[in-house]
CSV table of N, CA and C in Angstrom, one decimal:
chain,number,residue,atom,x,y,z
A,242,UNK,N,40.9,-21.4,55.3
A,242,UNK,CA,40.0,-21.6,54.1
A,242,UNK,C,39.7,-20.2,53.5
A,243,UNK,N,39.4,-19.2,54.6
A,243,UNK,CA,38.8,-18.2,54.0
A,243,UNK,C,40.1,-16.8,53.3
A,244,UNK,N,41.6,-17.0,53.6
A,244,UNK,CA,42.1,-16.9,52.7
A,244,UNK,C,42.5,-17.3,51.3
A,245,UNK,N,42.5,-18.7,51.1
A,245,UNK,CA,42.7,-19.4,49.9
A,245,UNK,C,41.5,-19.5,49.1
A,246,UNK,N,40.5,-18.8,49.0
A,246,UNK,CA,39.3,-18.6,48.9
A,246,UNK,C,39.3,-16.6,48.3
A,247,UNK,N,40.0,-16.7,49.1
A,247,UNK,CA,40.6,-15.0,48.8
A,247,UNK,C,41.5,-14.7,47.8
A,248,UNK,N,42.3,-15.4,48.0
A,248,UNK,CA,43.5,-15.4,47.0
A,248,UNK,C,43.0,-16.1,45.8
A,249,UNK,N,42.0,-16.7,45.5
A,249,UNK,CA,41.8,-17.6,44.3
A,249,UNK,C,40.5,-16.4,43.3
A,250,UNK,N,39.6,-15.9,44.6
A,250,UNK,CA,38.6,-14.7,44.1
A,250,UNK,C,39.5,-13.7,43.3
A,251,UNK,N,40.5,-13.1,44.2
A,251,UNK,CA,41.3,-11.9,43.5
A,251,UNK,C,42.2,-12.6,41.9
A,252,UNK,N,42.9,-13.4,42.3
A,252,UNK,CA,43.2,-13.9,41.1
A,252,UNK,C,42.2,-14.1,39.9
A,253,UNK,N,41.1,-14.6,39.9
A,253,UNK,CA,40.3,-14.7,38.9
A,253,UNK,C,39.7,-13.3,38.2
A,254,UNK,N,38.9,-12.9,39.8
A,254,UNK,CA,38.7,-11.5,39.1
A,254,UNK,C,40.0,-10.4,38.7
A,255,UNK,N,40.9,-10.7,39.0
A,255,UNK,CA,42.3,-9.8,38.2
A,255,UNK,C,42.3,-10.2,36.6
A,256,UNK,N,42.5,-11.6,36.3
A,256,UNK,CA,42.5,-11.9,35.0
A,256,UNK,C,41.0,-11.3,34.1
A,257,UNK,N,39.8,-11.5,35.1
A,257,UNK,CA,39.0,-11.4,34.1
A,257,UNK,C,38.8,-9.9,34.2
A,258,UNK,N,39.5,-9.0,34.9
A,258,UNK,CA,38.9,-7.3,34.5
A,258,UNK,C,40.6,-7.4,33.3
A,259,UNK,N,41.4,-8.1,33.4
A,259,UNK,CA,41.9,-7.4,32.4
A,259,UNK,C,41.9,-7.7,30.7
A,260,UNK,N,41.3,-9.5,31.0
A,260,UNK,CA,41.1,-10.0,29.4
A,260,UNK,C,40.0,-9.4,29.2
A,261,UNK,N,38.6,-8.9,30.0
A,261,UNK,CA,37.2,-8.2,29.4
A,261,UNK,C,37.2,-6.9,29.9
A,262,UNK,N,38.3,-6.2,30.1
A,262,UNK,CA,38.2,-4.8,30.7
A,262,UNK,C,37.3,-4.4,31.4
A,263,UNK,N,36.8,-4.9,32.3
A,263,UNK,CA,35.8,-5.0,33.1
A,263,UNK,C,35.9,-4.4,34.7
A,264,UNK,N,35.3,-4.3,35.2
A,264,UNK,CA,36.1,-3.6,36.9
A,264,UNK,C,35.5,-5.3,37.5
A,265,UNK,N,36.6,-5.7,38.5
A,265,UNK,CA,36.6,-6.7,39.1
A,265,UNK,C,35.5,-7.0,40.2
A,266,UNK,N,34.8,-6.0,40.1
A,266,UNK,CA,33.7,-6.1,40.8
A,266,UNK,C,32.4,-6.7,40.7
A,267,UNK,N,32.5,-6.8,39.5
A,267,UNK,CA,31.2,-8.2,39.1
A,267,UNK,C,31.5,-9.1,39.7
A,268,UNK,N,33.2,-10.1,39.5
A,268,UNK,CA,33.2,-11.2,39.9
A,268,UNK,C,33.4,-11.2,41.8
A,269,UNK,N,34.2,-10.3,42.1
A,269,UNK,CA,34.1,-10.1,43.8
A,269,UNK,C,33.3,-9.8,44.4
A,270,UNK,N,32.0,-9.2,44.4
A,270,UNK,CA,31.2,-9.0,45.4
A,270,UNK,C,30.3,-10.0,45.1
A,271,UNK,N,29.9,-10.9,44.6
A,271,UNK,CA,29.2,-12.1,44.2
A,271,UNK,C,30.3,-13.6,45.2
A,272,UNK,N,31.2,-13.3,45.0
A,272,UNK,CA,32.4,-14.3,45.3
A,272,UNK,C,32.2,-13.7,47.3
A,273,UNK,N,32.2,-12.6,47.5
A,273,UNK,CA,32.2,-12.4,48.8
A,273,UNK,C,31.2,-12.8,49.2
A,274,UNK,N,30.2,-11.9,48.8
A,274,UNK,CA,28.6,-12.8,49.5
A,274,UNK,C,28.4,-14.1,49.7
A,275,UNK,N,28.7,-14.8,48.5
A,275,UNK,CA,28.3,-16.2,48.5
A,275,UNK,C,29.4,-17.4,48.7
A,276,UNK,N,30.6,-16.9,48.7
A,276,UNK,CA,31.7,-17.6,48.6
A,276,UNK,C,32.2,-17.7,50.3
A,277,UNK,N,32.1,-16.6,51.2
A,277,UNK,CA,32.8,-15.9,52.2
A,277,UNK,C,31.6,-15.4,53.0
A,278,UNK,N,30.4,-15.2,52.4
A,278,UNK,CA,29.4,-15.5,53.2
A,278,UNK,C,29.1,-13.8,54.2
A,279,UNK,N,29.8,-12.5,53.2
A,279,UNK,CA,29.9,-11.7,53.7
A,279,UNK,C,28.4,-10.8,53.2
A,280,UNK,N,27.9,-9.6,54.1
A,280,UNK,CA,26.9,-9.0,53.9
A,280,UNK,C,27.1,-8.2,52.9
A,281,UNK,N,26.0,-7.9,51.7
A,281,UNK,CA,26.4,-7.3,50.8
A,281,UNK,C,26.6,-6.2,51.0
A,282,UNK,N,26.2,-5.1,52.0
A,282,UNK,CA,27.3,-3.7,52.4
A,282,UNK,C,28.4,-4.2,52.6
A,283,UNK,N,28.9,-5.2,53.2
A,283,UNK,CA,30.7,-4.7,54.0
A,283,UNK,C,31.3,-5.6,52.4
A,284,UNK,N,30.5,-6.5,51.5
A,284,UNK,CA,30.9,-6.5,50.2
A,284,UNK,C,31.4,-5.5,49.4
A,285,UNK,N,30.3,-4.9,49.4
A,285,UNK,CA,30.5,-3.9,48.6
A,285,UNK,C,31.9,-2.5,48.7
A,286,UNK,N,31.6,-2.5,50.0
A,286,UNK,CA,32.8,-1.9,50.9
A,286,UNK,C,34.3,-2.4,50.6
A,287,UNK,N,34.4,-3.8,50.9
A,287,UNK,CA,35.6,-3.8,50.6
A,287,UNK,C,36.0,-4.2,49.8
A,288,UNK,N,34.9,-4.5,48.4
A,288,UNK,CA,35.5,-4.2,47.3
A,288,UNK,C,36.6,-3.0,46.8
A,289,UNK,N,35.3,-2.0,47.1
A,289,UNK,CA,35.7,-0.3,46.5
A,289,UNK,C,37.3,-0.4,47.4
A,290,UNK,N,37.3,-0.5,48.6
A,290,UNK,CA,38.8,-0.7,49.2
A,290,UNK,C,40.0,-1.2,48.4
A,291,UNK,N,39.6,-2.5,48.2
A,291,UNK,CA,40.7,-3.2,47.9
A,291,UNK,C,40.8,-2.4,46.2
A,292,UNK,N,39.9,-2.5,45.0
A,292,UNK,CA,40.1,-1.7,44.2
A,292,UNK,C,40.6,0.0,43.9
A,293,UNK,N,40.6,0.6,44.9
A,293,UNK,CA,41.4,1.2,44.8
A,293,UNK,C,42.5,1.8,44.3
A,294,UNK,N,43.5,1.4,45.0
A,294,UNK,CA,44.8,1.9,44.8
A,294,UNK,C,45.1,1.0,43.4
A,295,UNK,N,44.9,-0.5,43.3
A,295,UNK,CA,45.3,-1.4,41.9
A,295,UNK,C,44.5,-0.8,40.7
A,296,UNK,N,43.7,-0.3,41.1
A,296,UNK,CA,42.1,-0.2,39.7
A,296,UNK,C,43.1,-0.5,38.8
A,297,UNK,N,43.6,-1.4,38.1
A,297,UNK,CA,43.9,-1.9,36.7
A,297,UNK,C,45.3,-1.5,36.3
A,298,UNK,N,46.1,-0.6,37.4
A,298,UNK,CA,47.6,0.4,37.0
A,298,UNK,C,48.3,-0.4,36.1
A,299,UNK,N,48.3,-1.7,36.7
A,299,UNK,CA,49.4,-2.9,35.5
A,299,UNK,C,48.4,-3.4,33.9
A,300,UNK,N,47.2,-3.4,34.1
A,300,UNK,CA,46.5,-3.8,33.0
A,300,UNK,C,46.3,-2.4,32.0
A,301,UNK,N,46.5,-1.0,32.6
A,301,UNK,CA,46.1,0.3,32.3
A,301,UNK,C,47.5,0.6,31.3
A,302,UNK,N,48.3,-0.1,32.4
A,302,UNK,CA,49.8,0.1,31.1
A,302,UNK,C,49.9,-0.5,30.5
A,303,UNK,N,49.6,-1.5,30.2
A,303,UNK,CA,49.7,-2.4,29.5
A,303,UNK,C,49.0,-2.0,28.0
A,304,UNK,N,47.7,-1.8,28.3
A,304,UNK,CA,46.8,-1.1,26.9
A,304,UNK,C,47.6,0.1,26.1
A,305,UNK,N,47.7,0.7,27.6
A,305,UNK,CA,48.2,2.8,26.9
A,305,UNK,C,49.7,2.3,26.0
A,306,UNK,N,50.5,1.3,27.0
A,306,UNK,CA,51.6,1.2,25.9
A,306,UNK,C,51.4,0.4,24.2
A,307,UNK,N,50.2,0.0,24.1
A,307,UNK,CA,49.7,-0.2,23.0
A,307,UNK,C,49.2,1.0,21.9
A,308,UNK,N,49.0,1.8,23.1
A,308,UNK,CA,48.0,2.9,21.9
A,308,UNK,C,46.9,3.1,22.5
A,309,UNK,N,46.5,1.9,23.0
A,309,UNK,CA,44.4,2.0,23.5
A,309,UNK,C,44.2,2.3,24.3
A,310,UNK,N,44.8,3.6,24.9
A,310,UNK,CA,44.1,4.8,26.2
A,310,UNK,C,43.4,5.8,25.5
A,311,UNK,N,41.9,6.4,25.7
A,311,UNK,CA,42.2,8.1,25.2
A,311,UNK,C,41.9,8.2,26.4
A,312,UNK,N,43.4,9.2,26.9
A,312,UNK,CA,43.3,9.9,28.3
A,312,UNK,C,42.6,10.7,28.0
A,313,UNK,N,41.8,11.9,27.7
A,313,UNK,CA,41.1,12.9,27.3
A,313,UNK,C,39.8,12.4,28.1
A,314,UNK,N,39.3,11.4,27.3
A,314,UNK,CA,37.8,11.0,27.8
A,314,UNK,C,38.3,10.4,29.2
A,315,UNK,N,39.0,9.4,29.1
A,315,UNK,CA,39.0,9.1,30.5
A,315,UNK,C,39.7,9.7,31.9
A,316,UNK,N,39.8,10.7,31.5
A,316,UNK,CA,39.9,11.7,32.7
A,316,UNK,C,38.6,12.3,33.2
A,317,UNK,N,38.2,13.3,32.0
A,317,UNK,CA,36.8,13.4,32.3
A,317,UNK,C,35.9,11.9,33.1
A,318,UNK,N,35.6,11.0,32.5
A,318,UNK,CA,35.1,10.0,32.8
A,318,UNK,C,35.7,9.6,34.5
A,319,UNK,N,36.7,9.4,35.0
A,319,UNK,CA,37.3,9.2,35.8
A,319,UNK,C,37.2,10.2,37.0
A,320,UNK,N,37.2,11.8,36.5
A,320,UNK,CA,36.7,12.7,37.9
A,320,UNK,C,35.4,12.5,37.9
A,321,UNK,N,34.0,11.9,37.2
A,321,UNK,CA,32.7,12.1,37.2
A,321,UNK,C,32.5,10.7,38.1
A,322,UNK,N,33.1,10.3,37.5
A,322,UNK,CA,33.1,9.0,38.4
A,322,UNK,C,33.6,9.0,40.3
A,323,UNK,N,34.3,9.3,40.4
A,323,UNK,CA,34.5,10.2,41.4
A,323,UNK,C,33.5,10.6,42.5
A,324,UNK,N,32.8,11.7,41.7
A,324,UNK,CA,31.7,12.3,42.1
A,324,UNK,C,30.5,10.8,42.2
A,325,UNK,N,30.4,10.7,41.4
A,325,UNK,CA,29.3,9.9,41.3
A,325,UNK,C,29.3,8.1,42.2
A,326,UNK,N,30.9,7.9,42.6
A,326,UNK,CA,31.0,6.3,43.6
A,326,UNK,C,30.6,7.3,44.8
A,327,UNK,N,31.2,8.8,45.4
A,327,UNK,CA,30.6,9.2,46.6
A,327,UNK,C,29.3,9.1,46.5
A,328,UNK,N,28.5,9.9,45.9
A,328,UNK,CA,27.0,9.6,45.5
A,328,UNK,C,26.3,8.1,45.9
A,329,UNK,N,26.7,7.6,45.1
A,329,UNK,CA,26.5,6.0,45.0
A,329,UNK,C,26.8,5.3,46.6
A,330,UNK,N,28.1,5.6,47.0
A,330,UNK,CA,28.1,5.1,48.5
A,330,UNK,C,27.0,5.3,49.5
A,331,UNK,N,26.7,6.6,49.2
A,331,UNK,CA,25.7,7.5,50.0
A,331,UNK,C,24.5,6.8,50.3
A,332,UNK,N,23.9,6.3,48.9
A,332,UNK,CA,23.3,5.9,48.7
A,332,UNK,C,22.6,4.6,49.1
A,333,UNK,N,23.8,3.4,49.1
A,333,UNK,CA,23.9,2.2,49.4
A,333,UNK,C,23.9,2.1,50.8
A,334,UNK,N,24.3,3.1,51.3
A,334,UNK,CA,24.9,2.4,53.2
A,334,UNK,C,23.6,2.7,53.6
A,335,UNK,N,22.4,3.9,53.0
A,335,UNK,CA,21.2,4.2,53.4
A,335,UNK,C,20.1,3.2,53.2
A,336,UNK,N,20.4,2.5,52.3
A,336,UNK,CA,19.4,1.4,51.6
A,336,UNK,C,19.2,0.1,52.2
A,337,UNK,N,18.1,-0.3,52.8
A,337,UNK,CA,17.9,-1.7,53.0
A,337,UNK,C,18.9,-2.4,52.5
A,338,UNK,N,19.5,-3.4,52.7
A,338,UNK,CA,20.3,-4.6,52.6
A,338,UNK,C,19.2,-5.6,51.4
A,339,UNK,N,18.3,-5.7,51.9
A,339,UNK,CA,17.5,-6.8,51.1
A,339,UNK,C,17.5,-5.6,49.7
A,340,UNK,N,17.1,-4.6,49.8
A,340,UNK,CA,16.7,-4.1,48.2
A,340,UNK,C,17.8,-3.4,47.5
A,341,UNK,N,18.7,-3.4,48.0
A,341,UNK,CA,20.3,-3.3,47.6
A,341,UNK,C,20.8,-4.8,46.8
A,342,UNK,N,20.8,-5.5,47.7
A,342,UNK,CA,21.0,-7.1,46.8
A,342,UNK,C,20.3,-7.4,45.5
A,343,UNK,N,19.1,-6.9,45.8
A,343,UNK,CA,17.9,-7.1,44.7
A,343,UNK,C,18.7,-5.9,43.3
A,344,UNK,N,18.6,-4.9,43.9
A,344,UNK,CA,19.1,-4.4,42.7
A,344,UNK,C,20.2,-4.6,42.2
A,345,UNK,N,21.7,-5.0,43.0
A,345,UNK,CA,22.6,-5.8,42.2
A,345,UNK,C,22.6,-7.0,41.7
A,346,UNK,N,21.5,-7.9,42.0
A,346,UNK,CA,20.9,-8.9,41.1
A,346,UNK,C,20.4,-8.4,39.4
A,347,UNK,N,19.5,-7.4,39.9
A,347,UNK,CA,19.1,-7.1,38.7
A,347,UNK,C,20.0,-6.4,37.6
A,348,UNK,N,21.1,-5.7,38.2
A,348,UNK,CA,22.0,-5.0,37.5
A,348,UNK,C,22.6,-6.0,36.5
A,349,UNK,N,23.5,-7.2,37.0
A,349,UNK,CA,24.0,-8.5,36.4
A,349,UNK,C,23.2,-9.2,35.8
A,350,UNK,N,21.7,-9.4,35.8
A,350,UNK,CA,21.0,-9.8,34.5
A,350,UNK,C,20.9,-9.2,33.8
A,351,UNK,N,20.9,-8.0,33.8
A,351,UNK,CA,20.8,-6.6,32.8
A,351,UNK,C,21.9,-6.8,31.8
A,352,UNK,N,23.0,-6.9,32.8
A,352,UNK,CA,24.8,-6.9,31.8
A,352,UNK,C,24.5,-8.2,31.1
A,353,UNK,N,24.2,-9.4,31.9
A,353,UNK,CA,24.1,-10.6,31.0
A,353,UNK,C,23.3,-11.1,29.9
A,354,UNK,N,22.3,-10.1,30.0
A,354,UNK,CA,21.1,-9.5,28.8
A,354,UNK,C,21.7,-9.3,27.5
A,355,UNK,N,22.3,-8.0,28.1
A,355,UNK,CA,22.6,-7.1,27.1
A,355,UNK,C,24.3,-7.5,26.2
A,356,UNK,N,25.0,-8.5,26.9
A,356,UNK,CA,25.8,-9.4,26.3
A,356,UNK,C,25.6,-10.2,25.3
A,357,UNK,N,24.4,-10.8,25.9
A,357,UNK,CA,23.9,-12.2,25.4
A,357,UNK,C,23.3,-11.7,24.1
A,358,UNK,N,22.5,-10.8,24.0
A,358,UNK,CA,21.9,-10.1,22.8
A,358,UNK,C,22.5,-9.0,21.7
A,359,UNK,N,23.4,-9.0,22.1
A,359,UNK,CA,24.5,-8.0,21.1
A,359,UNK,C,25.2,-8.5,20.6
């Protein structure tokens, strides 16, 4: 179960980072916690894993061969980012578990706020 369960998370979150350009991590680390019943560090963990190496390469071509990359910004954007998931990891593996969850609760009503009202 807990593969087909796997394979059905990744597939959805693949479609939806590439129809809302979104990083698939809204929908997977929600889907692991609650779906797979995993703790939200080793969630969060093996998101950033599995995202990796794919981060978007087939949905990334897909755009640029349209036109709709500016590599410029997103390089910049992309080494800061860099800098800033080490940070961020740093961060998280130090943090209570309970006020880690809490704040990625709050983060996703924020997004769904700030959707809903724009």
């Amino acid at each position: 179960m807990i593969w087909f369960v796997a394979v059905l998370l990744g597939i959805f979150a693949g479609v939806m980072s590439g129809l809302l350009g979104i990083g698939g991590a809204i929908f997977i680390i929600p889907g692991l916690v609650y779906l797979l019943g995993f703790d939200q560090k080793l969630a969060q963990g093996t998101t950033l894993m599995l995202m990796l190496p794919p981060i978007g390469i087939l949905a990334f071509l897909e755009y640029y061969r349209k036109g709709l990359v500016n590599l410029p910004v997103g390089i910049v954007i992309a080494f800061c980012f860099v800098i800033g998931a080490f940070l961020g990891a740093k961060l998280a593996i130090g943090m209570d578990t309970y006020i880690l969850k809490r704040f990625f609760a709050v983060f996703l009503v924020f997004v769904a706020l700030s959707l809903w009202f724009s």
